[in-house]
């Protein structure tokens, strides 16, 4: 049994979601992104690579999708964000726009964004964009999807607390993990996003 605790103290019991073995899809990665050999980690390389501008690839946004496609079931994975000053992780429709850098329509993207400016740290969810200030940076994020119930939630793995749970939605098409290490920010945000290894059940 995988358990988290809501901020109001009510226990959130998620009956044995399968720990998803997520890997990154190189065909979707923006040309500035560098993927690790095992396709578990992504960072912004600072230099545009010579890659084909195929339809699947993000051409403006520093984004890459997970290779796994979900059309049913309960799934959970964790992402190490470390000490990055800006990052984004979440879930999107497989049909999400890959070209241009326009805001994604509501329902196309369910993401959590971390942003640190000086000593000020905030978390944002999208879309629509909503923010909250937090005292301590989040270093590891848990992502939970229950396709049938239309439930997506983000967790702070370190203290086992719920960060945000989206209102229930009705998913009608395939969903995929989405990741962005964001821009290097003059060398202050060069660290990677890393997908963590989990047991079969969590």
Tab-separated table of C-alpha atoms in Angstrom:
chain	number	residue	atom	x	y	z
A	1	UNK	CA	0.000	0.000	0.000
A	2	UNK	CA	1.322	3.417	-0.980
A	3	UNK	CA	0.293	6.157	1.456
A	4	UNK	CA	0.655	9.892	1.552
A	5	UNK	CA	-0.814	12.396	4.008
A	6	UNK	CA	-2.845	15.407	2.911
A	7	UNK	CA	-2.071	18.770	4.483
A	8	UNK	CA	-5.390	18.587	6.355
A	9	UNK	CA	-4.183	15.357	7.997
A	10	UNK	CA	-6.446	12.970	6.083
A	11	UNK	CA	-4.524	9.978	4.817
A	12	UNK	CA	-4.484	9.469	1.087
A	13	UNK	CA	-4.372	5.720	0.488
A	14	UNK	CA	-3.591	4.775	-3.083
A	15	UNK	CA	-4.013	1.052	-3.386
A	16	UNK	CA	-0.784	-0.353	-4.840
A	17	UNK	CA	-0.187	1.816	-7.902
A	18	UNK	CA	2.348	0.265	-10.225
A	19	UNK	CA	5.681	2.056	-10.132
A	20	UNK	CA	6.128	3.164	-13.721
A	21	UNK	CA	9.538	2.554	-15.298
A	22	UNK	CA	9.797	5.872	-17.124
A	23	UNK	CA	12.412	6.617	-19.785
A	24	UNK	CA	12.865	9.704	-21.950
A	25	UNK	CA	11.918	9.797	-25.635
A	26	UNK	CA	14.867	11.236	-27.640
A	27	UNK	CA	12.631	11.920	-30.670
A	28	UNK	CA	10.722	14.532	-28.629
A	29	UNK	CA	13.698	16.268	-26.969
A	30	UNK	CA	14.446	19.894	-27.768
A	31	UNK	CA	17.778	20.185	-29.604
A	32	UNK	CA	19.407	21.975	-26.629
A	33	UNK	CA	18.651	19.100	-24.240
A	34	UNK	CA	21.214	16.403	-23.439
A	35	UNK	CA	19.838	12.993	-22.415
A	36	UNK	CA	21.804	10.417	-20.450
A	37	UNK	CA	22.686	7.122	-22.114
A	38	UNK	CA	20.116	5.238	-20.015
A	39	UNK	CA	17.445	7.849	-20.920
A	40	UNK	CA	16.778	8.546	-17.241
A	41	UNK	CA	18.263	12.031	-16.960
A	42	UNK	CA	18.017	15.302	-18.916
A	43	UNK	CA	19.867	18.615	-18.703
A	44	UNK	CA	20.132	21.754	-20.822
A	45	UNK	CA	23.423	21.534	-22.709
A	46	UNK	CA	23.647	25.199	-23.676
A	47	UNK	CA	24.489	24.339	-27.298
A	48	UNK	CA	22.018	23.489	-30.041
A	49	UNK	CA	22.644	19.996	-31.399
A	50	UNK	CA	22.191	19.115	-35.060
A	51	UNK	CA	19.025	17.023	-34.832
A	52	UNK	CA	16.205	16.553	-37.341
A	53	UNK	CA	13.211	18.841	-36.763
A	54	UNK	CA	10.780	15.915	-36.816
A	55	UNK	CA	7.094	16.510	-35.939
A	56	UNK	CA	7.498	14.936	-32.478
A	57	UNK	CA	10.317	17.260	-31.364
A	58	UNK	CA	9.814	20.385	-29.240
A	59	UNK	CA	11.395	23.188	-31.274
A	60	UNK	CA	11.122	26.148	-28.834
A	61	UNK	CA	10.370	24.805	-25.359
A	62	UNK	CA	13.234	23.097	-23.438
A	63	UNK	CA	11.085	20.006	-23.047
A	64	UNK	CA	11.174	16.231	-23.525
A	65	UNK	CA	8.431	13.639	-23.130
A	66	UNK	CA	8.567	10.259	-21.482
A	67	UNK	CA	8.499	7.316	-23.866
A	68	UNK	CA	5.649	5.636	-21.961
A	69	UNK	CA	2.041	6.218	-23.062
A	70	UNK	CA	-0.823	5.752	-20.589
A	71	UNK	CA	-4.424	5.001	-21.563
A	72	UNK	CA	-5.489	3.216	-18.363
A	73	UNK	CA	-4.391	2.212	-14.874
A	74	UNK	CA	-2.603	3.755	-11.869
A	75	UNK	CA	0.993	4.871	-12.249
A	76	UNK	CA	3.572	6.547	-10.015
A	77	UNK	CA	7.122	7.802	-10.584
A	78	UNK	CA	9.612	10.084	-8.863
A	79	UNK	CA	11.904	12.763	-10.268
A	80	UNK	CA	15.015	14.103	-8.541
A	81	UNK	CA	15.164	17.867	-9.155
A	82	UNK	CA	18.069	18.436	-6.779
A	83	UNK	CA	19.056	22.054	-6.200
A	84	UNK	CA	17.841	23.406	-9.542
A	85	UNK	CA	16.515	26.973	-9.542
A	86	UNK	CA	13.859	26.216	-12.168
A	87	UNK	CA	12.268	22.986	-13.398
A	88	UNK	CA	8.992	21.499	-14.618
A	89	UNK	CA	7.631	17.948	-14.396
A	90	UNK	CA	4.197	16.511	-15.017
A	91	UNK	CA	1.812	14.835	-17.417
A	92	UNK	CA	0.452	15.956	-20.780
A	93	UNK	CA	-1.717	14.718	-23.608
A	94	UNK	CA	0.198	12.775	-26.244
A	95	UNK	CA	-1.210	15.274	-28.757
A	96	UNK	CA	0.291	18.294	-26.949
A	97	UNK	CA	1.718	20.920	-29.298
A	98	UNK	CA	5.448	20.471	-29.861
A	99	UNK	CA	6.040	23.546	-32.011
A	100	UNK	CA	6.275	27.115	-30.760
A	101	UNK	CA	6.292	28.163	-27.122
A	102	UNK	CA	2.684	29.206	-26.563
A	103	UNK	CA	0.880	28.365	-23.296
A	104	UNK	CA	-0.766	24.958	-23.415
A	105	UNK	CA	-4.600	24.927	-23.346
A	106	UNK	CA	-6.175	23.769	-20.051
A	107	UNK	CA	-6.512	19.999	-20.105
A	108	UNK	CA	-3.451	19.495	-22.333
A	109	UNK	CA	-0.868	19.909	-19.549
A	110	UNK	CA	-0.817	19.029	-15.837
A	111	UNK	CA	2.566	20.162	-14.533
A	112	UNK	CA	4.414	21.301	-11.423
A	113	UNK	CA	6.983	24.102	-11.759
A	114	UNK	CA	9.659	24.964	-9.210
A	115	UNK	CA	11.182	28.455	-9.217
A	116	UNK	CA	13.884	29.909	-6.939
A	117	UNK	CA	14.853	33.586	-7.133
A	118	UNK	CA	17.384	34.552	-4.478
A	119	UNK	CA	16.011	33.200	-1.217
A	120	UNK	CA	12.426	33.211	-2.517
A	121	UNK	CA	11.081	29.802	-3.521
A	122	UNK	CA	7.714	29.090	-5.104
A	123	UNK	CA	5.806	26.240	-6.728
A	124	UNK	CA	3.390	26.676	-9.607
A	125	UNK	CA	0.915	24.327	-11.260
A	126	UNK	CA	-0.224	24.536	-14.862
A	127	UNK	CA	-2.532	24.864	-16.562
A	128	UNK	CA	-4.095	27.329	-15.791
A	129	UNK	CA	-1.091	28.735	-13.931
A	130	UNK	CA	-1.464	28.975	-10.141
A	131	UNK	CA	1.308	29.600	-7.608
A	132	UNK	CA	2.126	29.163	-3.955
A	133	UNK	CA	5.153	30.194	-1.891
A	134	UNK	CA	6.846	27.451	0.118
A	135	UNK	CA	9.434	27.637	2.884
A	136	UNK	CA	11.801	24.943	1.643
A	137	UNK	CA	12.747	23.846	-1.888
A	138	UNK	CA	11.423	20.506	-3.092
A	139	UNK	CA	14.262	18.146	-4.069
A	140	UNK	CA	12.298	15.085	-5.206
A	141	UNK	CA	8.816	15.063	-6.739
A	142	UNK	CA	6.398	12.138	-6.865
A	143	UNK	CA	3.923	12.079	-9.769
A	144	UNK	CA	0.726	10.030	-9.483
A	145	UNK	CA	-1.796	9.244	-12.233
A	146	UNK	CA	-5.065	7.334	-11.910
A	147	UNK	CA	-6.371	7.360	-15.469
A	148	UNK	CA	-9.824	5.922	-14.834
A	149	UNK	CA	-10.655	8.288	-11.970
A	150	UNK	CA	-9.125	11.290	-13.754
A	151	UNK	CA	-6.738	11.948	-10.861
A	152	UNK	CA	-3.290	13.571	-11.087
A	153	UNK	CA	-1.313	14.614	-7.997
A	154	UNK	CA	2.196	15.748	-7.059
A	155	UNK	CA	4.000	14.827	-3.823
A	156	UNK	CA	7.045	16.036	-1.927
A	157	UNK	CA	8.850	12.710	-1.558
A	158	UNK	CA	11.194	13.985	1.173
A	159	UNK	CA	8.500	14.647	3.770
A	160	UNK	CA	5.764	12.509	2.170
A	161	UNK	CA	3.350	15.435	1.805
A	162	UNK	CA	0.870	16.248	-0.903
A	163	UNK	CA	1.906	19.290	-2.947
A	164	UNK	CA	-1.137	19.569	-5.222
A	165	UNK	CA	-4.006	17.449	-6.484
A	166	UNK	CA	-5.749	18.559	-9.657
A	167	UNK	CA	-9.551	18.580	-9.766
A	168	UNK	CA	-10.865	15.304	-11.258
A	169	UNK	CA	-10.760	15.249	-15.048
A	170	UNK	CA	-12.175	12.943	-17.709
A	171	UNK	CA	-9.261	11.636	-19.773
A	172	UNK	CA	-10.265	10.712	-23.310
A	173	UNK	CA	-6.848	10.251	-24.917
A	174	UNK	CA	-3.338	8.999	-24.254
A	175	UNK	CA	-1.209	10.749	-21.622
A	176	UNK	CA	2.587	10.958	-21.294
A	177	UNK	CA	5.136	12.163	-18.725
A	178	UNK	CA	6.684	15.560	-19.498
A	179	UNK	CA	9.967	17.049	-18.250
A	180	UNK	CA	11.801	20.364	-18.581
A	181	UNK	CA	15.151	21.203	-16.921
A	182	UNK	CA	14.445	24.801	-18.087
A	183	UNK	CA	17.116	27.269	-19.218
A	184	UNK	CA	20.654	27.342	-17.694
A	185	UNK	CA	20.071	30.860	-16.264
A	186	UNK	CA	23.691	31.998	-16.703
A	187	UNK	CA	25.062	28.783	-15.239
A	188	UNK	CA	22.956	28.695	-12.055
A	189	UNK	CA	20.513	26.064	-13.354
A	190	UNK	CA	22.630	23.529	-15.241
A	191	UNK	CA	21.795	20.465	-13.121
A	192	UNK	CA	19.761	17.573	-14.531
A	193	UNK	CA	16.316	16.189	-13.858
A	194	UNK	CA	16.706	12.495	-13.029
A	195	UNK	CA	14.017	9.815	-13.025
A	196	UNK	CA	14.426	7.682	-9.905
A	197	UNK	CA	14.480	3.877	-9.752
A	198	UNK	CA	11.578	2.407	-7.757
A	199	UNK	CA	10.415	-1.046	-6.712
A	200	UNK	CA	7.656	-2.676	-8.767
A	201	UNK	CA	5.054	-1.431	-6.284
A	202	UNK	CA	5.196	1.630	-4.067
